[in-house]
Amino acid sequence: MDAERIIVEFPSRPENLALARVIATAFATRLDFTVAETEEISVAVSEAVSNAIIHGYREGPGIVRMELAVVDGVLEILVIDHGCGIPDVDRARQPAYTTSEDRMGLGFVFMESFMDELEVDSAPGKGTPIVMRKRPEREGGERAATGQSLPDR
């Protein structure tokens, strides 16, 4: 296995959203992403971390963990919160579904649109790990084959 990996944890505060985007964007430079792909990665990370901050820890700040890896030429980003969890992941992934009236409910839609793969595993009281994968675009619009994944948590 050819892997590079970093792990970072930070309090689930809105001011740390920019930090998460910068870390993910900087880490993604290990692969040959286009500027557009790098922007997509930044938006997807922003949505995942925003969900952890806004929905994961309703009672006050907790910890958001981000693991970033390059495995066999694939960028893998794991965003984990240990907050309240999602009772119905399938419903939460539907466009416009939200538990906050002031939100649009498009976070998972953006993550799924901008990344090649999205896995969401959550349960009430257990938090939410989100795994996103993206391969750099190749000539002709093809993407590289996936390699191994981040270990299960």
C-alpha positions as a Python dict, from the first residue, in 0.01 Angstrom:
ca = {
    (1, 'M'): (0, 0, 0),
    (2, 'D'): (130, 341, -99),
    (3, 'A'): (-18, 584, 156),
    (4, 'E'): (41, 928, 299),
    (5, 'R'): (-179, 1035, 589),
    (6, 'I'): (-236, 1322, 829),
    (7, 'I'): (-481, 1351, 1117),
    (8, 'V'): (-600, 1677, 1266),
    (9, 'E'): (-853, 1749, 1540),
    (10, 'F'): (-1011, 2083, 1622),
    (11, 'P'): (-1301, 2222, 1826),
    (12, 'S'): (-1634, 2228, 1642),
    (13, 'R'): (-1646, 2605, 1617),
    (14, 'P'): (-1742, 2798, 1300),
    (15, 'E'): (-1407, 2978, 1291),
    (16, 'N'): (-1235, 2641, 1231),
    (17, 'L'): (-1423, 2581, 906),
    (18, 'A'): (-1168, 2786, 709),
    (19, 'L'): (-886, 2592, 876),
    (20, 'A'): (-1039, 2261, 762),
    (21, 'R'): (-1072, 2388, 404),
    (22, 'V'): (-712, 2512, 395),
    (23, 'I'): (-577, 2183, 534),
    (24, 'A'): (-775, 1975, 284),
    (25, 'T'): (-682, 2196, -10),
    (26, 'A'): (-313, 2197, 84),
    (27, 'F'): (-311, 1820, 135),
    (28, 'A'): (-483, 1762, -200),
    (29, 'T'): (-184, 1919, -378),
    (30, 'R'): (-7, 1585, -330),
    (31, 'L'): (-210, 1472, -633),
    (32, 'D'): (-250, 1634, -972),
    (33, 'F'): (-595, 1789, -926),
    (34, 'T'): (-715, 2071, -1149),
    (35, 'V'): (-805, 2406, -993),
    (36, 'A'): (-1174, 2319, -1038),
    (37, 'E'): (-1129, 1983, -865),
    (38, 'T'): (-946, 2150, -576),
    (39, 'E'): (-1237, 2391, -536),
    (40, 'E'): (-1479, 2095, -533),
    (41, 'I'): (-1273, 1929, -259),
    (42, 'S'): (-1281, 2251, -58),
    (43, 'V'): (-1660, 2278, -87),
    (44, 'A'): (-1714, 1912, 4),
    (45, 'V'): (-1492, 1943, 313),
    (46, 'S'): (-1665, 2266, 406),
    (47, 'E'): (-2003, 2092, 393),
    (48, 'A'): (-1887, 1789, 593),
    (49, 'V'): (-1724, 2001, 864),
    (50, 'S'): (-2020, 2243, 870),
    (51, 'N'): (-2255, 1951, 930),
    (52, 'A'): (-2039, 1836, 1221),
    (53, 'I'): (-2030, 2186, 1370),
    (54, 'I'): (-2396, 2278, 1317),
    (55, 'H'): (-2576, 1946, 1352),
    (56, 'G'): (-2335, 1714, 1531),
    (57, 'Y'): (-2284, 1913, 1849),
    (58, 'R'): (-2610, 2089, 1930),
    (59, 'E'): (-2535, 2112, 2303),
    (60, 'G'): (-2204, 2291, 2260),
    (61, 'P'): (-1865, 2245, 2099),
    (62, 'G'): (-1710, 1904, 2058),
    (63, 'I'): (-1418, 1774, 1855),
    (64, 'V'): (-1409, 1729, 1478),
    (65, 'R'): (-1148, 1487, 1349),
    (66, 'M'): (-1024, 1501, 993),
    (67, 'E'): (-809, 1227, 844),
    (68, 'L'): (-665, 1288, 501),
    (69, 'A'): (-484, 1023, 302),
    (70, 'V'): (-351, 953, -43),
    (71, 'V'): (-389, 584, -108),
    (72, 'D'): (-286, 445, -445),
    (73, 'G'): (-341, 780, -614),
    (74, 'V'): (-680, 848, -452),
    (75, 'L'): (-752, 1131, -207),
    (76, 'E'): (-953, 1008, 91),
    (77, 'I'): (-1096, 1242, 349),
    (78, 'L'): (-1262, 1120, 665),
    (79, 'V'): (-1454, 1373, 876),
    (80, 'I'): (-1576, 1244, 1212),
    (81, 'D'): (-1780, 1396, 1489),
    (82, 'H'): (-1881, 1213, 1805),
    (83, 'G'): (-2198, 1416, 1849),
    (84, 'C'): (-2568, 1336, 1836),
    (85, 'G'): (-2563, 1130, 1515),
    (86, 'I'): (-2816, 1109, 1233),
    (87, 'P'): (-3132, 903, 1297),
    (88, 'D'): (-3206, 841, 925),
    (89, 'V'): (-2902, 877, 697),
    (90, 'D'): (-3098, 800, 379),
    (91, 'R'): (-3348, 1076, 456),
    (92, 'A'): (-3070, 1321, 552),
    (93, 'R'): (-2904, 1264, 214),
    (94, 'Q'): (-3216, 1377, 27),
    (95, 'P'): (-3200, 1724, -134),
    (96, 'A'): (-3350, 2001, 80),
    (97, 'Y'): (-3381, 1784, 392),
    (98, 'T'): (-3268, 1976, 699),
    (99, 'T'): (-3326, 1985, 1072),
    (100, 'S'): (-3258, 2359, 1084),
    (101, 'E'): (-3509, 2602, 935),
    (102, 'D'): (-3233, 2847, 840),
    (103, 'R'): (-3041, 2584, 635),
    (104, 'M'): (-3096, 2470, 275),
    (105, 'G'): (-3026, 2100, 332),
    (106, 'L'): (-2780, 2061, 45),
    (107, 'G'): (-2465, 1955, 230),
    (108, 'F'): (-2476, 1588, 135),
    (109, 'V'): (-2587, 1678, -218),
    (110, 'F'): (-2277, 1896, -264),
    (111, 'M'): (-2047, 1631, -111),
    (112, 'E'): (-2189, 1365, -339),
    (113, 'S'): (-2172, 1589, -647),
    (114, 'F'): (-1814, 1706, -594),
    (115, 'M'): (-1651, 1383, -478),
    (116, 'D'): (-1629, 1049, -659),
    (117, 'E'): (-1749, 851, -357),
    (118, 'L'): (-1932, 939, -38),
    (119, 'E'): (-1999, 709, 257),
    (120, 'V'): (-2202, 820, 558),
    (121, 'D'): (-2238, 593, 859),
    (122, 'S'): (-2421, 734, 1157),
    (123, 'A'): (-2645, 638, 1445),
    (124, 'P'): (-2816, 843, 1716),
    (125, 'G'): (-2577, 914, 2001),
    (126, 'K'): (-2279, 765, 1815),
    (127, 'G'): (-2167, 1054, 1596),
    (128, 'T'): (-2113, 1063, 1222),
    (129, 'P'): (-1814, 951, 1017),
    (130, 'I'): (-1815, 1069, 656),
    (131, 'V'): (-1568, 927, 403),
    (132, 'M'): (-1513, 1111, 75),
    (133, 'R'): (-1288, 996, -208),
    (134, 'K'): (-1170, 1175, -521),
    (135, 'R'): (-933, 1078, -798),
    (136, 'P'): (-760, 1337, -1016),
    (137, 'E'): (-912, 1367, -1362),
    (138, 'R'): (-713, 1193, -1633),
    (139, 'E'): (-695, 1276, -2002),
    (140, 'G'): (-1029, 1212, -2167),
    (141, 'G'): (-1220, 1277, -1846),
    (142, 'E'): (-1145, 934, -1698),
    (143, 'R'): (-1062, 884, -1333),
    (144, 'A'): (-800, 654, -1184),
    (145, 'A'): (-913, 329, -1024),
    (146, 'T'): (-970, 331, -649),
    (147, 'G'): (-726, 175, -408),
    (148, 'Q'): (-757, 80, -46),
    (149, 'S'): (-971, 275, 198),
    (150, 'L'): (-917, 443, 528),
    (151, 'P'): (-960, 194, 810),
    (152, 'D'): (-1306, 161, 964),
    (153, 'R'): (-1364, 357, 1282),
}
